[in-house]
Amino acid sequence: SKSPSTSPTNTPTTGPSFSPSKVPSPSPTISPVQAQASPVPLDSTTRIGFDDVTSSAKVAYSSISNRYNGFNWSGFHVLHRDQYSNSGYQYGAVSGNYVAFYTTGSNSIRSGSILSMAPFSVAGFQATAAWNTGLNVLVESFDASGNRIGSHKTTLGNPRNGPTFIDLRGGDFQGLYQLKITTSGGTRAEKMRGRGPFLAIDDLRVYDVN
C-alpha cells in the first residue's frame, strides 16, 4: 500500500502515524501445494490409440494422414505389433494392435511432430523403446509462433519391460500448437533384431482440443 502523505505542512515530528483502519493487513500465505492445480484426470482426456488409422484388420505399416483426430502428423506412421516380434513395437502396444512411430532423422536421432491450427493440451502417452535400452526421449511444446514453451526429458529402459507413461500434465503442455518428440542414444538390447533410436507410442492423451 502507498505510504501516507508527508508534506511539510502535516508531517509530525515523531514520524507518520497510522490509524488502525489504515494499517495494511499481511498478505495470506499460500503454500506451494495449495498453489498447484490438480492434474487433469486421465479418464477425462481423449485417448488416441491409432487402431483406426487404417480400415484393414491387419496391415503391417501405414502413414498417419493429416487431420487424423484433428491434427497434422509430421513424420508419423503406424505399425502392427506383430510386424516385428521381440521388439518394442510388440511390447509397447497397450490398446489394440497398432502403435505409432516416426521416421524423420538419422541413425543417431529421430523426431516427429504433432501440429494443430488451434491450441490443444497433452496429458501424456505410453512410450516404449523399439530396440535400444537407455533411449533418451525429449518432448517439447511450442506456441503458435514456434517458440518453445516447455520440455520434458526421460530415459527408457529395456524394451522388454513394456511401456512407460510419459506424464506431461502441467502448464508447459497446455495450450500448445506443436508437440515434438525426439529420441536418441541408447544401446541395442540383447537379442533384439534391430537397432536405432526408434520409439513406439500408444494411447496419446489429449484434452482442451479446440
PDB file of C-alpha atoms in Angstrom:
ATOM      1  CA  SER A   1       0.000   0.000   0.000  1.00  0.00           C
ATOM      2  CA  LYS A   2       1.114   3.618  -0.538  1.00  0.00           C
ATOM      3  CA  SER A   3       2.887   5.470   2.263  1.00  0.00           C
ATOM      4  CA  PRO A   4       0.795   8.282   3.861  1.00  0.00           C
ATOM      5  CA  SER A   5       1.284  11.835   2.674  1.00  0.00           C
ATOM      6  CA  THR A   6       4.277  13.516   4.358  1.00  0.00           C
ATOM      7  CA  SER A   7       4.088  17.100   3.041  1.00  0.00           C
ATOM      8  CA  PRO A   8       5.897  19.749   5.180  1.00  0.00           C
ATOM      9  CA  THR A   9       2.609  21.152   6.425  1.00  0.00           C
ATOM     10  CA  ASN A  10       1.335  17.987   8.004  1.00  0.00           C
ATOM     11  CA  THR A  11       4.382  15.843   8.767  1.00  0.00           C
ATOM     12  CA  PRO A  12       4.564  15.112  12.518  1.00  0.00           C
ATOM     13  CA  THR A  13       7.983  15.456  14.124  1.00  0.00           C
ATOM     14  CA  THR A  14       7.779  11.940  15.556  1.00  0.00           C
ATOM     15  CA  GLY A  15       7.188  10.220  12.217  1.00  0.00           C
ATOM     16  CA  PRO A  16       3.999   9.199  10.436  1.00  0.00           C
ATOM     17  CA  SER A  17       1.231   7.700  12.487  1.00  0.00           C
ATOM     18  CA  PHE A  18      -1.262   5.147  11.231  1.00  0.00           C
ATOM     19  CA  SER A  19      -4.785   4.727  12.437  1.00  0.00           C
ATOM     20  CA  PRO A  20      -5.786   1.094  12.999  1.00  0.00           C
ATOM     21  CA  SER A  21      -8.083   1.234   9.983  1.00  0.00           C
ATOM     22  CA  LYS A  22      -5.195   2.177   7.690  1.00  0.00           C
ATOM     23  CA  VAL A  23      -2.689  -0.433   8.844  1.00  0.00           C
ATOM     24  CA  PRO A  24      -2.160  -2.815   5.880  1.00  0.00           C
ATOM     25  CA  SER A  25      -3.048  -6.379   6.687  1.00  0.00           C
ATOM     26  CA  PRO A  26      -0.479  -9.075   5.857  1.00  0.00           C
ATOM     27  CA  SER A  27      -0.975 -10.984   2.628  1.00  0.00           C
ATOM     28  CA  PRO A  28      -2.293 -14.516   3.101  1.00  0.00           C
ATOM     29  CA  THR A  29       0.320 -17.231   2.908  1.00  0.00           C
ATOM     30  CA  ILE A  30      -0.210 -19.743   0.103  1.00  0.00           C
ATOM     31  CA  SER A  31       1.833 -22.908   0.278  1.00  0.00           C
ATOM     32  CA  PRO A  32       3.287 -24.324  -2.947  1.00  0.00           C
ATOM     33  CA  VAL A  33       0.975 -27.314  -2.576  1.00  0.00           C
ATOM     34  CA  GLN A  34      -2.092 -25.084  -2.385  1.00  0.00           C
ATOM     35  CA  ALA A  35      -0.974 -23.049  -5.400  1.00  0.00           C
ATOM     36  CA  GLN A  36      -0.661 -26.039  -7.715  1.00  0.00           C
ATOM     37  CA  ALA A  37      -3.626 -27.092  -9.788  1.00  0.00           C
ATOM     38  CA  SER A  38      -4.620 -30.733  -9.643  1.00  0.00           C
ATOM     39  CA  PRO A  39      -3.534 -32.759 -12.693  1.00  0.00           C
ATOM     40  CA  VAL A  40      -6.298 -33.429 -15.180  1.00  0.00           C
ATOM     41  CA  PRO A  41      -7.662 -36.968 -14.643  1.00  0.00           C
ATOM     42  CA  LEU A  42      -6.670 -39.267 -17.486  1.00  0.00           C
ATOM     43  CA  ASP A  43     -10.196 -40.626 -17.816  1.00  0.00           C
ATOM     44  CA  SER A  44     -11.393 -37.121 -18.697  1.00  0.00           C
ATOM     45  CA  THR A  45      -8.960 -36.843 -21.633  1.00  0.00           C
ATOM     46  CA  THR A  46      -9.311 -38.109 -25.193  1.00  0.00           C
ATOM     47  CA  ARG A  47      -7.336 -41.277 -25.936  1.00  0.00           C
ATOM     48  CA  ILE A  48      -5.776 -41.641 -29.390  1.00  0.00           C
ATOM     49  CA  GLY A  49      -4.973 -45.319 -29.816  1.00  0.00           C
ATOM     50  CA  PHE A  50      -4.014 -45.368 -33.533  1.00  0.00           C
ATOM     51  CA  ASP A  51      -6.028 -48.526 -34.266  1.00  0.00           C
ATOM     52  CA  ASP A  52      -8.392 -46.683 -36.622  1.00  0.00           C
ATOM     53  CA  VAL A  53      -5.675 -45.172 -38.826  1.00  0.00           C
ATOM     54  CA  THR A  54      -6.253 -47.997 -41.299  1.00  0.00           C
ATOM     55  CA  SER A  55      -9.510 -49.807 -42.022  1.00  0.00           C
ATOM     56  CA  SER A  56      -7.662 -53.054 -42.666  1.00  0.00           C
ATOM     57  CA  ALA A  57      -7.795 -55.679 -39.946  1.00  0.00           C
ATOM     58  CA  LYS A  58      -4.062 -56.268 -40.233  1.00  0.00           C
ATOM     59  CA  VAL A  59      -1.845 -54.063 -42.331  1.00  0.00           C
ATOM     60  CA  ALA A  60       1.842 -54.056 -41.477  1.00  0.00           C
ATOM     61  CA  TYR A  61       2.543 -50.365 -41.981  1.00  0.00           C
ATOM     62  CA  SER A  62       0.635 -47.195 -42.833  1.00  0.00           C
ATOM     63  CA  SER A  63       1.275 -43.468 -42.729  1.00  0.00           C
ATOM     64  CA  ILE A  64      -0.916 -41.284 -40.498  1.00  0.00           C
ATOM     65  CA  SER A  65      -2.885 -38.874 -42.664  1.00  0.00           C
ATOM     66  CA  ASN A  66      -3.108 -35.221 -41.748  1.00  0.00           C
ATOM     67  CA  ARG A  67      -6.314 -34.298 -39.915  1.00  0.00           C
ATOM     68  CA  TYR A  68      -6.410 -37.665 -38.170  1.00  0.00           C
ATOM     69  CA  ASN A  69      -8.129 -36.767 -34.902  1.00  0.00           C
ATOM     70  CA  GLY A  70      -7.834 -33.124 -35.966  1.00  0.00           C
ATOM     71  CA  PHE A  71      -4.027 -32.954 -36.056  1.00  0.00           C
ATOM     72  CA  ASN A  72      -1.246 -32.869 -38.631  1.00  0.00           C
ATOM     73  CA  TRP A  73       1.230 -35.721 -38.133  1.00  0.00           C
ATOM     74  CA  SER A  74       4.693 -34.871 -39.419  1.00  0.00           C
ATOM     75  CA  GLY A  75       6.808 -37.992 -39.928  1.00  0.00           C
ATOM     76  CA  PHE A  76       4.348 -40.327 -38.161  1.00  0.00           C
ATOM     77  CA  HIS A  77       3.240 -43.813 -39.191  1.00  0.00           C
ATOM     78  CA  VAL A  78       1.546 -46.781 -37.543  1.00  0.00           C
ATOM     79  CA  LEU A  79       2.857 -50.320 -37.309  1.00  0.00           C
ATOM     80  CA  HIS A  80       1.131 -53.575 -36.414  1.00  0.00           C
ATOM     81  CA  ARG A  81       2.521 -55.081 -33.235  1.00  0.00           C
ATOM     82  CA  ASP A  82       3.225 -58.429 -34.946  1.00  0.00           C
ATOM     83  CA  GLN A  83       5.310 -56.927 -37.734  1.00  0.00           C
ATOM     84  CA  TYR A  84       8.452 -57.150 -35.605  1.00  0.00           C
ATOM     85  CA  SER A  85       8.318 -59.807 -32.908  1.00  0.00           C
ATOM     86  CA  ASN A  86      10.514 -59.391 -29.855  1.00  0.00           C
ATOM     87  CA  SER A  87      10.610 -55.608 -30.254  1.00  0.00           C
ATOM     88  CA  GLY A  88       9.277 -52.540 -28.500  1.00  0.00           C
ATOM     89  CA  TYR A  89       6.621 -52.300 -31.197  1.00  0.00           C
ATOM     90  CA  GLN A  90       5.195 -55.574 -29.922  1.00  0.00           C
ATOM     91  CA  TYR A  91       5.752 -54.976 -26.208  1.00  0.00           C
ATOM     92  CA  GLY A  92       4.535 -51.368 -26.419  1.00  0.00           C
ATOM     93  CA  ALA A  93       1.035 -51.976 -27.780  1.00  0.00           C
ATOM     94  CA  VAL A  94      -1.255 -51.035 -24.883  1.00  0.00           C
ATOM     95  CA  SER A  95      -4.672 -51.000 -26.540  1.00  0.00           C
ATOM     96  CA  GLY A  96      -5.392 -52.767 -29.808  1.00  0.00           C
ATOM     97  CA  ASN A  97      -2.708 -53.922 -32.224  1.00  0.00           C
ATOM     98  CA  TYR A  98      -1.172 -50.721 -33.583  1.00  0.00           C
ATOM     99  CA  VAL A  99       1.447 -48.321 -32.290  1.00  0.00           C
ATOM    100  CA  ALA A 100       2.631 -45.026 -33.745  1.00  0.00           C
ATOM    101  CA  PHE A 101       6.236 -44.253 -34.585  1.00  0.00           C
ATOM    102  CA  TYR A 102       8.171 -41.648 -36.565  1.00  0.00           C
ATOM    103  CA  THR A 103      10.912 -41.973 -39.138  1.00  0.00           C
ATOM    104  CA  THR A 104      12.343 -38.482 -39.680  1.00  0.00           C
ATOM    105  CA  GLY A 105      16.044 -38.232 -38.863  1.00  0.00           C
ATOM    106  CA  SER A 106      19.160 -40.381 -38.977  1.00  0.00           C
ATOM    107  CA  ASN A 107      20.640 -43.484 -37.386  1.00  0.00           C
ATOM    108  CA  SER A 108      21.522 -41.456 -34.279  1.00  0.00           C
ATOM    109  CA  ILE A 109      18.461 -39.218 -33.799  1.00  0.00           C
ATOM    110  CA  ARG A 110      14.796 -39.365 -34.831  1.00  0.00           C
ATOM    111  CA  SER A 111      11.895 -36.965 -34.365  1.00  0.00           C
ATOM    112  CA  GLY A 112       8.235 -36.438 -35.174  1.00  0.00           C
ATOM    113  CA  SER A 113       5.768 -33.600 -34.609  1.00  0.00           C
ATOM    114  CA  ILE A 114       2.048 -33.288 -33.955  1.00  0.00           C
ATOM    115  CA  LEU A 115       0.662 -29.921 -35.034  1.00  0.00           C
ATOM    116  CA  SER A 116      -2.631 -28.059 -34.894  1.00  0.00           C
ATOM    117  CA  MET A 117      -4.036 -24.741 -36.106  1.00  0.00           C
ATOM    118  CA  ALA A 118      -5.761 -24.325 -32.730  1.00  0.00           C
ATOM    119  CA  PRO A 119      -4.382 -24.768 -29.203  1.00  0.00           C
ATOM    120  CA  PHE A 120      -4.533 -28.148 -27.516  1.00  0.00           C
ATOM    121  CA  SER A 121      -3.168 -29.775 -24.377  1.00  0.00           C
ATOM    122  CA  VAL A 122      -1.368 -33.078 -23.850  1.00  0.00           C
ATOM    123  CA  ALA A 123      -1.585 -35.188 -20.707  1.00  0.00           C
ATOM    124  CA  GLY A 124       0.954 -37.805 -21.820  1.00  0.00           C
ATOM    125  CA  PHE A 125       1.453 -41.005 -23.780  1.00  0.00           C
ATOM    126  CA  GLN A 126       2.711 -44.564 -23.455  1.00  0.00           C
ATOM    127  CA  ALA A 127       6.266 -44.908 -24.773  1.00  0.00           C
ATOM    128  CA  THR A 128       8.451 -47.946 -25.430  1.00  0.00           C
ATOM    129  CA  ALA A 129      11.905 -48.029 -26.973  1.00  0.00           C
ATOM    130  CA  ALA A 130      11.733 -50.143 -30.112  1.00  0.00           C
ATOM    131  CA  TRP A 131      15.249 -51.616 -29.939  1.00  0.00           C
ATOM    132  CA  ASN A 132      17.560 -49.694 -27.593  1.00  0.00           C
ATOM    133  CA  THR A 133      17.972 -49.820 -23.846  1.00  0.00           C
ATOM    134  CA  GLY A 134      18.589 -46.377 -22.375  1.00  0.00           C
ATOM    135  CA  LEU A 135      16.809 -44.490 -25.153  1.00  0.00           C
ATOM    136  CA  ASN A 136      16.687 -40.747 -24.466  1.00  0.00           C
ATOM    137  CA  VAL A 137      13.305 -39.096 -25.079  1.00  0.00           C
ATOM    138  CA  LEU A 138      12.878 -35.329 -25.356  1.00  0.00           C
ATOM    139  CA  VAL A 139       9.326 -33.962 -25.555  1.00  0.00           C
ATOM    140  CA  GLU A 140       8.881 -30.282 -26.426  1.00  0.00           C
ATOM    141  CA  SER A 141       5.887 -27.963 -26.750  1.00  0.00           C
ATOM    142  CA  PHE A 142       5.672 -24.859 -28.936  1.00  0.00           C
ATOM    143  CA  ASP A 143       3.303 -21.910 -29.193  1.00  0.00           C
ATOM    144  CA  ALA A 144       1.643 -20.528 -32.330  1.00  0.00           C
ATOM    145  CA  SER A 145       4.780 -18.539 -33.214  1.00  0.00           C
ATOM    146  CA  GLY A 146       7.064 -21.563 -32.955  1.00  0.00           C
ATOM    147  CA  ASN A 147       8.592 -20.543 -29.613  1.00  0.00           C
ATOM    148  CA  ARG A 148       9.355 -23.389 -27.256  1.00  0.00           C
ATOM    149  CA  ILE A 149       7.253 -23.162 -24.106  1.00  0.00           C
ATOM    150  CA  GLY A 150       8.068 -26.441 -22.395  1.00  0.00           C
ATOM    151  CA  SER A 151      10.232 -29.548 -22.412  1.00  0.00           C
ATOM    152  CA  HIS A 152      10.383 -32.902 -20.669  1.00  0.00           C
ATOM    153  CA  LYS A 153      13.231 -35.423 -20.716  1.00  0.00           C
ATOM    154  CA  THR A 154      13.256 -39.064 -19.751  1.00  0.00           C
ATOM    155  CA  THR A 155      15.282 -42.212 -20.414  1.00  0.00           C
ATOM    156  CA  LEU A 156      13.584 -45.514 -21.169  1.00  0.00           C
ATOM    157  CA  GLY A 157      14.698 -48.947 -20.060  1.00  0.00           C
ATOM    158  CA  ASN A 158      14.771 -52.296 -21.823  1.00  0.00           C
ATOM    159  CA  PRO A 159      12.049 -52.615 -24.488  1.00  0.00           C
ATOM    160  CA  ARG A 160      11.007 -55.951 -22.972  1.00  0.00           C
ATOM    161  CA  ASN A 161       9.890 -54.098 -19.844  1.00  0.00           C
ATOM    162  CA  GLY A 162       6.982 -52.651 -21.792  1.00  0.00           C
ATOM    163  CA  PRO A 163       5.661 -49.101 -21.963  1.00  0.00           C
ATOM    164  CA  THR A 164       6.348 -46.171 -19.679  1.00  0.00           C
ATOM    165  CA  PHE A 165       3.705 -43.487 -19.313  1.00  0.00           C
ATOM    166  CA  ILE A 166       5.327 -40.124 -20.019  1.00  0.00           C
ATOM    167  CA  ASP A 167       3.255 -37.790 -17.868  1.00  0.00           C
ATOM    168  CA  LEU A 168       3.103 -34.274 -19.306  1.00  0.00           C
ATOM    169  CA  ARG A 169       0.283 -32.888 -17.180  1.00  0.00           C
ATOM    170  CA  GLY A 170       1.272 -29.358 -16.302  1.00  0.00           C
ATOM    171  CA  GLY A 171       1.346 -25.823 -17.640  1.00  0.00           C
ATOM    172  CA  ASP A 172       4.183 -26.428 -20.091  1.00  0.00           C
ATOM    173  CA  PHE A 173       2.000 -28.742 -22.180  1.00  0.00           C
ATOM    174  CA  GLN A 174      -1.257 -26.805 -22.088  1.00  0.00           C
ATOM    175  CA  GLY A 175      -2.418 -24.540 -24.887  1.00  0.00           C
ATOM    176  CA  LEU A 176       0.312 -25.618 -27.294  1.00  0.00           C
ATOM    177  CA  TYR A 177       0.259 -25.700 -31.094  1.00  0.00           C
ATOM    178  CA  GLN A 178       3.015 -28.253 -31.686  1.00  0.00           C
ATOM    179  CA  LEU A 179       4.261 -31.287 -29.793  1.00  0.00           C
ATOM    180  CA  LYS A 180       7.671 -32.546 -30.895  1.00  0.00           C
ATOM    181  CA  ILE A 181       9.202 -35.837 -29.770  1.00  0.00           C
ATOM    182  CA  THR A 182      12.905 -36.526 -30.331  1.00  0.00           C
ATOM    183  CA  THR A 183      14.756 -39.733 -29.478  1.00  0.00           C
ATOM    184  CA  SER A 184      18.470 -40.503 -29.396  1.00  0.00           C
ATOM    185  CA  GLY A 185      21.119 -42.650 -27.771  1.00  0.00           C
ATOM    186  CA  GLY A 186      20.900 -45.963 -26.009  1.00  0.00           C
ATOM    187  CA  THR A 187      22.381 -49.331 -26.982  1.00  0.00           C
ATOM    188  CA  ARG A 188      20.725 -52.257 -28.681  1.00  0.00           C
ATOM    189  CA  ALA A 189      19.042 -54.507 -26.163  1.00  0.00           C
ATOM    190  CA  GLU A 190      20.292 -58.088 -26.050  1.00  0.00           C
ATOM    191  CA  LYS A 191      18.935 -60.365 -28.795  1.00  0.00           C
ATOM    192  CA  MET A 192      16.977 -57.581 -30.461  1.00  0.00           C
ATOM    193  CA  ARG A 193      16.854 -57.889 -34.243  1.00  0.00           C
ATOM    194  CA  GLY A 194      17.097 -54.146 -34.867  1.00  0.00           C
ATOM    195  CA  ARG A 195      18.818 -51.090 -33.504  1.00  0.00           C
ATOM    196  CA  GLY A 196      18.452 -47.324 -33.552  1.00  0.00           C
ATOM    197  CA  PRO A 197      16.602 -44.544 -31.734  1.00  0.00           C
ATOM    198  CA  PHE A 198      13.087 -45.658 -32.658  1.00  0.00           C
ATOM    199  CA  LEU A 199      10.110 -45.225 -30.333  1.00  0.00           C
ATOM    200  CA  ALA A 200       6.733 -46.958 -30.140  1.00  0.00           C
ATOM    201  CA  ILE A 201       3.882 -44.702 -28.966  1.00  0.00           C
ATOM    202  CA  ASP A 202       0.396 -45.709 -27.888  1.00  0.00           C
ATOM    203  CA  ASP A 203      -2.576 -44.144 -26.105  1.00  0.00           C
ATOM    204  CA  LEU A 204      -1.730 -40.481 -26.612  1.00  0.00           C
ATOM    205  CA  ARG A 205      -3.894 -38.470 -24.188  1.00  0.00           C
ATOM    206  CA  VAL A 206      -5.082 -35.003 -25.270  1.00  0.00           C
ATOM    207  CA  TYR A 207      -7.621 -32.528 -23.892  1.00  0.00           C
ATOM    208  CA  ASP A 208      -8.902 -28.979 -24.362  1.00  0.00           C
ATOM    209  CA  VAL A 209      -8.796 -29.553 -28.116  1.00  0.00           C
ATOM    210  CA  ASN A 210     -10.329 -26.573 -29.914  1.00  0.00           C
TER     211      ASN A 210
END
